[in-house]
Amino acid sequence: MAERVTIGDLAQRLGLSKASVSYALNGQPGVSEQTRARVLALARELQWYPSSSARTLSGARTGIVGLVLSRDPDLLGTEPYYMLVLSGIEAELIDAEYGLLLRMVGSEPGRDLPVYERWAGERRVDGVMLFDQRRDDPRIPLLRHLGLPAVLNGAAEPGSVLPTVVPDEHGDARQVVELLHGLGHRWIGHLTGPSGLLHEERRELLVRAAAARAGMAVESIEGDYTMGTAERLIGERLRHGPGPTAWVASNDVMALGAVRAAAREGVDVPGRLSVVSWDDSLLCEIGAPPITALDRHPRDFGRRCARALLAEIAGTPDDGTGARASELRVRSSTGPAAP
Amino acid sequence: MAERVTIGDLAQRLGLSKASVSYALNGQPGVSEQTRARVLALARELQWYPSSSARTLSGARTGIVGLVLSRDPDLLGTEPYYMLVLSGIEAELIDAEYGLLLRMVGSEPGRDLPVYERWAGERRVDGVMLFDQRRDDPRIPLLRHLGLPAVLNGAAEPGSVLPTVVPDEHGDARQVVELLHGLGHRWIGHLTGPSGLLHEERRELLVRAAAARAGMAVESIEGDYTMGTAERLIGERLRHGPGPTAWVASNDVMALGAVRAAAREGVDVPGRLSVVSWDDSLLCEIGAPPITALDRHPRDFGRRCARALLAEIAGTPDDGTGARASELRVRSSTGPAAP
DNA sequence: CTGAAAGCGCTTACAG
DNA sequence: CTGAAAGCGCTTACAG
């Protein structure tokens, strides 16, 4: 086992004080360039690494950001979206030499709160990333109280005290609605995720606004992001009588559920019913038929989230400007409105 | 912002020494039960949390395990397998009050090595979990040299120096081969992942052994876990002339690729060709046709991996015994061998 | 430009 | 059972 080499070892070997070594290592003034070079050379040779705990204890940052995922693990497994956001976050953190502490706590509300308390109390992380914001989200006052830097991702609450990174929800809603309007649809359905979620409320609002401008009717059904529930709800709606000629589902898995419901009820997609997914993924590609979906560039989004948090931690708020416009991938689940 | 409360604050308020407070907090002998109760009560009241860096600096564990994922982020997004393993790992860590430090480094070989060096040097983690082991894997000597506890997951190399957690590969191969044999298949294809991976080599060996016992011929093609490549390779093979009547693909995404290739070549599945996936997922369920797949219980596997590492860290090696047998979910992509 | 010293918040022998 | 003290490996005023 490699013996741990400390700053004291370096100092001793070089006949310097620990202070000088520290200054040299950290690029601080107070040492000659020559001395600095000697220190750096020896540090490299002996493979010295700063002890993260010692650094943190004497006031430095931890170099870690925390992320609590409060979704059902099975959902996390089926939705590629989060894994892609995660990889975007990682990509950005790596450049900044930051690490990610990950916690999955399941979907019961409030399970994440003690995690933040603990991380703050133990000084584990320099900041946290929040997803799936809810109305009157208890995390916000808690983090404020804890003094833990945080960034909200995915939905802006008017007057929020925390920096927020949002996708181009406005453009997303417009693109989807315009596609359907262009195909002649005048009555569309919105299959949303759980209504407590702010980004769901926001989408609902924006879809309705865009549809209203285009003279289209909207009706909504609340789903839970699972295929089974979506299939049941849309199946019931289809049996119930005349309804929307197109459904917009809030994720890929629910869009699949809608397609399956249609198949079971003998309703042809896209002949008699169109389906659009708010998230793109392999699931949409291989659907039968392949499903028209919004590619919202989840990796990019993850990068922006991480960048905003790092800026917040550094004290130079940035607010993750510049969402890249989503691309609507038109496939075979959408077609002209049935007459 | 909440003011940090330290062990010194508690000691002062209670008129005790820091040592006594520490003993009380840690359940060490050396304080009366009465004193201990007073300390614990005040600690709770003031919401005291131990500083993780201070603890670690004075010799304690970090309470963190590390995981480096060296796969292409896009693959991670499409394969539900890893997210499920991750959630199993998390579930086990939470019980042990451990955290997970996650790093994604892309698939270029060797990108993960500096991460281990750094984590060891900085004393960031108490141990690491290794996946996707390769022949002559450079991580093994490196971790040994670094003295960082580690557990190998997914494939056992004979005589490995590290504790290893393996799925029931033997049973998996047997189940798949027996199903196909029972359906009359006598010539099967094995669409593997990259051959450098030990678990792929192992599967290949076991599939061939099981087939040989049953008097079946096997041919293999090496894929790369992506749908596109699988579709191309199987397409070429189908055009090339008589071939296997059934293909076993090493993951769900490649199984889909095989099914698509068959569709494009006008080969009916399962009428003229059967397809089995080594991994189950929503992708298999919604395939057209739905794909017969092995449910290898990835969450369970993740739990076992984490448990084995925690045991290793605690110095009570456990070797994650007791793989739960996989369940073969027979769907519509498998049928009697074409005459 | 360089060194001696204090301090970060814990733990842990070592005395009483 | 309790307290004074040293130490973990850094950083950072403060003197020289």
PDB file of C-alpha atoms in Angstrom, chain B residues 66-195:
ATOM      1  CA  GLY B  66     -16.863   5.557  -5.279  1.00  0.00           C
ATOM      2  CA  LEU B  67     -18.129   4.292  -8.581  1.00  0.00           C
ATOM      3  CA  VAL B  68     -16.666   5.114 -11.965  1.00  0.00           C
ATOM      4  CA  LEU B  69     -18.843   4.303 -14.949  1.00  0.00           C
ATOM      5  CA  SER B  70     -16.789   3.917 -18.105  1.00  0.00           C
ATOM      6  CA  ARG B  71     -19.531   3.594 -20.611  1.00  0.00           C
ATOM      7  CA  ASP B  72     -20.681   5.901 -23.286  1.00  0.00           C
ATOM      8  CA  PRO B  73     -23.333   8.173 -21.758  1.00  0.00           C
ATOM      9  CA  ASP B  74     -25.685   7.444 -24.624  1.00  0.00           C
ATOM     10  CA  LEU B  75     -25.496   3.757 -23.857  1.00  0.00           C
ATOM     11  CA  LEU B  76     -26.086   4.469 -20.206  1.00  0.00           C
ATOM     12  CA  GLY B  77     -29.175   6.373 -21.229  1.00  0.00           C
ATOM     13  CA  THR B  78     -30.620   3.603 -23.349  1.00  0.00           C
ATOM     14  CA  GLU B  79     -29.811   0.640 -21.160  1.00  0.00           C
ATOM     15  CA  PRO B  80     -31.980   0.624 -18.081  1.00  0.00           C
ATOM     16  CA  TYR B  81     -29.702  -2.001 -16.594  1.00  0.00           C
ATOM     17  CA  TYR B  82     -27.179   0.354 -15.031  1.00  0.00           C
ATOM     18  CA  MET B  83     -29.719   2.689 -13.513  1.00  0.00           C
ATOM     19  CA  LEU B  84     -31.322  -0.272 -11.812  1.00  0.00           C
ATOM     20  CA  VAL B  85     -28.019  -1.583 -10.531  1.00  0.00           C
ATOM     21  CA  LEU B  86     -27.304   1.907  -9.262  1.00  0.00           C
ATOM     22  CA  SER B  87     -30.562   2.070  -7.411  1.00  0.00           C
ATOM     23  CA  GLY B  88     -29.817  -1.263  -5.788  1.00  0.00           C
ATOM     24  CA  ILE B  89     -26.429   0.004  -4.703  1.00  0.00           C
ATOM     25  CA  GLU B  90     -28.021   3.125  -3.264  1.00  0.00           C
ATOM     26  CA  ALA B  91     -30.608   1.138  -1.398  1.00  0.00           C
ATOM     27  CA  GLU B  92     -27.921  -0.859   0.363  1.00  0.00           C
ATOM     28  CA  LEU B  93     -25.710   2.152   1.051  1.00  0.00           C
ATOM     29  CA  ILE B  94     -28.526   4.134   2.612  1.00  0.00           C
ATOM     30  CA  ASP B  95     -29.049   1.464   5.224  1.00  0.00           C
ATOM     31  CA  ALA B  96     -25.372   1.665   6.083  1.00  0.00           C
ATOM     32  CA  GLU B  97     -25.432   5.476   6.089  1.00  0.00           C
ATOM     33  CA  TYR B  98     -22.964   5.497   3.265  1.00  0.00           C
ATOM     34  CA  GLY B  99     -22.874   7.872   0.313  1.00  0.00           C
ATOM     35  CA  LEU B 100     -22.040   7.241  -3.319  1.00  0.00           C
ATOM     36  CA  LEU B 101     -19.574   9.346  -5.247  1.00  0.00           C
ATOM     37  CA  LEU B 102     -20.304   8.885  -8.919  1.00  0.00           C
ATOM     38  CA  ARG B 103     -18.090   9.560 -11.884  1.00  0.00           C
ATOM     39  CA  MET B 104     -18.799   9.003 -15.560  1.00  0.00           C
ATOM     40  CA  VAL B 105     -15.736   9.101 -17.745  1.00  0.00           C
ATOM     41  CA  GLY B 106     -16.777   7.852 -21.148  1.00  0.00           C
ATOM     42  CA  SER B 107     -15.646   4.616 -22.696  1.00  0.00           C
ATOM     43  CA  GLU B 108     -12.075   5.267 -23.801  1.00  0.00           C
ATOM     44  CA  PRO B 109     -10.059   2.656 -21.924  1.00  0.00           C
ATOM     45  CA  GLY B 110      -7.993   3.871 -19.011  1.00  0.00           C
ATOM     46  CA  ARG B 111      -9.892   7.079 -18.427  1.00  0.00           C
ATOM     47  CA  ASP B 112     -10.923   5.803 -15.045  1.00  0.00           C
ATOM     48  CA  LEU B 113      -7.451   5.081 -13.688  1.00  0.00           C
ATOM     49  CA  PRO B 114      -6.512   8.658 -12.711  1.00  0.00           C
ATOM     50  CA  VAL B 115      -9.803   8.916 -10.869  1.00  0.00           C
ATOM     51  CA  TYR B 116      -8.858   6.076  -8.554  1.00  0.00           C
ATOM     52  CA  GLU B 117      -5.427   7.544  -7.965  1.00  0.00           C
ATOM     53  CA  ARG B 118      -6.920  10.811  -7.043  1.00  0.00           C
ATOM     54  CA  TRP B 119      -9.625   9.424  -4.828  1.00  0.00           C
ATOM     55  CA  ALA B 120      -7.051   7.346  -3.000  1.00  0.00           C
ATOM     56  CA  GLY B 121      -4.590  10.207  -2.711  1.00  0.00           C
ATOM     57  CA  GLU B 122      -7.158  12.660  -1.480  1.00  0.00           C
ATOM     58  CA  ARG B 123      -8.685  10.081   0.831  1.00  0.00           C
ATOM     59  CA  ARG B 124     -12.043  10.759  -0.730  1.00  0.00           C
ATOM     60  CA  VAL B 125     -13.580   7.326  -0.534  1.00  0.00           C
ATOM     61  CA  ASP B 126     -13.326   4.212   1.576  1.00  0.00           C
ATOM     62  CA  GLY B 127     -13.556   1.888  -1.371  1.00  0.00           C
ATOM     63  CA  VAL B 128     -14.688   1.521  -4.947  1.00  0.00           C
ATOM     64  CA  MET B 129     -16.918  -0.716  -7.000  1.00  0.00           C
ATOM     65  CA  LEU B 130     -15.624  -2.068 -10.275  1.00  0.00           C
ATOM     66  CA  PHE B 131     -17.795  -3.093 -13.185  1.00  0.00           C
ATOM     67  CA  ASP B 132     -17.093  -4.351 -16.679  1.00  0.00           C
ATOM     68  CA  GLN B 133     -13.940  -6.156 -15.819  1.00  0.00           C
ATOM     69  CA  ARG B 134     -11.526  -6.870 -18.656  1.00  0.00           C
ATOM     70  CA  ARG B 135      -8.864  -9.443 -19.105  1.00  0.00           C
ATOM     71  CA  ASP B 136      -5.645  -8.214 -17.453  1.00  0.00           C
ATOM     72  CA  ASP B 137      -7.578  -5.324 -16.094  1.00  0.00           C
ATOM     73  CA  PRO B 138      -5.138  -2.541 -15.113  1.00  0.00           C
ATOM     74  CA  ARG B 139      -7.450  -1.381 -12.357  1.00  0.00           C
ATOM     75  CA  ILE B 140      -6.691  -4.403 -10.251  1.00  0.00           C
ATOM     76  CA  PRO B 141      -2.949  -3.895  -9.743  1.00  0.00           C
ATOM     77  CA  LEU B 142      -3.525  -0.152  -9.442  1.00  0.00           C
ATOM     78  CA  LEU B 143      -6.050  -0.485  -6.631  1.00  0.00           C
ATOM     79  CA  ARG B 144      -3.848  -2.995  -4.911  1.00  0.00           C
ATOM     80  CA  HIS B 145      -0.981  -0.564  -5.080  1.00  0.00           C
ATOM     81  CA  LEU B 146      -3.151   2.253  -3.822  1.00  0.00           C
ATOM     82  CA  GLY B 147      -4.443   0.127  -0.992  1.00  0.00           C
ATOM     83  CA  LEU B 148      -7.996   1.064  -1.842  1.00  0.00           C
ATOM     84  CA  PRO B 149     -10.624  -1.546  -0.961  1.00  0.00           C
ATOM     85  CA  ALA B 150     -12.488  -2.696  -4.022  1.00  0.00           C
ATOM     86  CA  VAL B 151     -14.963  -5.275  -5.189  1.00  0.00           C
ATOM     87  CA  LEU B 152     -15.279  -6.697  -8.665  1.00  0.00           C
ATOM     88  CA  ASN B 153     -18.774  -7.044  -9.944  1.00  0.00           C
ATOM     89  CA  GLY B 154     -20.027  -9.086 -12.802  1.00  0.00           C
ATOM     90  CA  ALA B 155     -17.280 -11.518 -13.609  1.00  0.00           C
ATOM     91  CA  ALA B 156     -14.941 -13.750 -11.702  1.00  0.00           C
ATOM     92  CA  GLU B 157     -11.424 -14.152 -12.951  1.00  0.00           C
ATOM     93  CA  PRO B 158      -9.938 -17.382 -11.707  1.00  0.00           C
ATOM     94  CA  GLY B 159      -7.590 -16.580  -8.848  1.00  0.00           C
ATOM     95  CA  SER B 160      -8.628 -12.960  -8.616  1.00  0.00           C
ATOM     96  CA  VAL B 161      -7.165 -11.151  -5.644  1.00  0.00           C
ATOM     97  CA  LEU B 162     -10.245  -9.022  -5.133  1.00  0.00           C
ATOM     98  CA  PRO B 163     -13.578 -10.101  -3.756  1.00  0.00           C
ATOM     99  CA  THR B 164     -16.010 -10.664  -6.567  1.00  0.00           C
ATOM    100  CA  VAL B 165     -19.768 -10.602  -6.909  1.00  0.00           C
ATOM    101  CA  VAL B 166     -21.149 -12.571  -9.786  1.00  0.00           C
ATOM    102  CA  PRO B 167     -24.599 -13.190 -11.133  1.00  0.00           C
ATOM    103  CA  ASP B 168     -25.745 -16.736 -11.679  1.00  0.00           C
ATOM    104  CA  GLU B 169     -24.177 -16.868 -15.149  1.00  0.00           C
ATOM    105  CA  HIS B 170     -24.291 -20.621 -15.198  1.00  0.00           C
ATOM    106  CA  GLY B 171     -28.001 -20.744 -14.564  1.00  0.00           C
ATOM    107  CA  ASP B 172     -28.587 -17.900 -17.003  1.00  0.00           C
ATOM    108  CA  ALA B 173     -26.884 -19.686 -19.870  1.00  0.00           C
ATOM    109  CA  ARG B 174     -28.651 -22.906 -19.008  1.00  0.00           C
ATOM    110  CA  GLN B 175     -32.102 -21.325 -18.938  1.00  0.00           C
ATOM    111  CA  VAL B 176     -31.662 -19.615 -22.276  1.00  0.00           C
ATOM    112  CA  VAL B 177     -30.222 -22.630 -24.024  1.00  0.00           C
ATOM    113  CA  GLU B 178     -32.809 -24.999 -22.570  1.00  0.00           C
ATOM    114  CA  LEU B 179     -35.644 -22.810 -23.746  1.00  0.00           C
ATOM    115  CA  LEU B 180     -34.318 -22.787 -27.278  1.00  0.00           C
ATOM    116  CA  HIS B 181     -33.532 -26.477 -27.235  1.00  0.00           C
ATOM    117  CA  GLY B 182     -37.026 -27.262 -26.090  1.00  0.00           C
ATOM    118  CA  LEU B 183     -38.357 -25.279 -29.026  1.00  0.00           C
ATOM    119  CA  GLY B 184     -36.378 -27.461 -31.388  1.00  0.00           C
ATOM    120  CA  HIS B 185     -33.535 -25.083 -32.173  1.00  0.00           C
ATOM    121  CA  ARG B 186     -30.302 -26.863 -33.002  1.00  0.00           C
ATOM    122  CA  TRP B 187     -28.262 -24.003 -34.386  1.00  0.00           C
ATOM    123  CA  ILE B 188     -28.136 -20.836 -32.334  1.00  0.00           C
ATOM    124  CA  GLY B 189     -26.309 -17.560 -32.649  1.00  0.00           C
ATOM    125  CA  HIS B 190     -24.722 -15.577 -29.841  1.00  0.00           C
ATOM    126  CA  LEU B 191     -24.588 -11.836 -30.372  1.00  0.00           C
ATOM    127  CA  THR B 192     -22.093 -10.795 -27.717  1.00  0.00           C
ATOM    128  CA  GLY B 193     -20.845  -7.483 -26.363  1.00  0.00           C
ATOM    129  CA  PRO B 194     -17.233  -6.367 -26.834  1.00  0.00           C
ATOM    130  CA  SER B 195     -14.939  -9.339 -26.420  1.00  0.00           C
TER     131      SER B 195
END
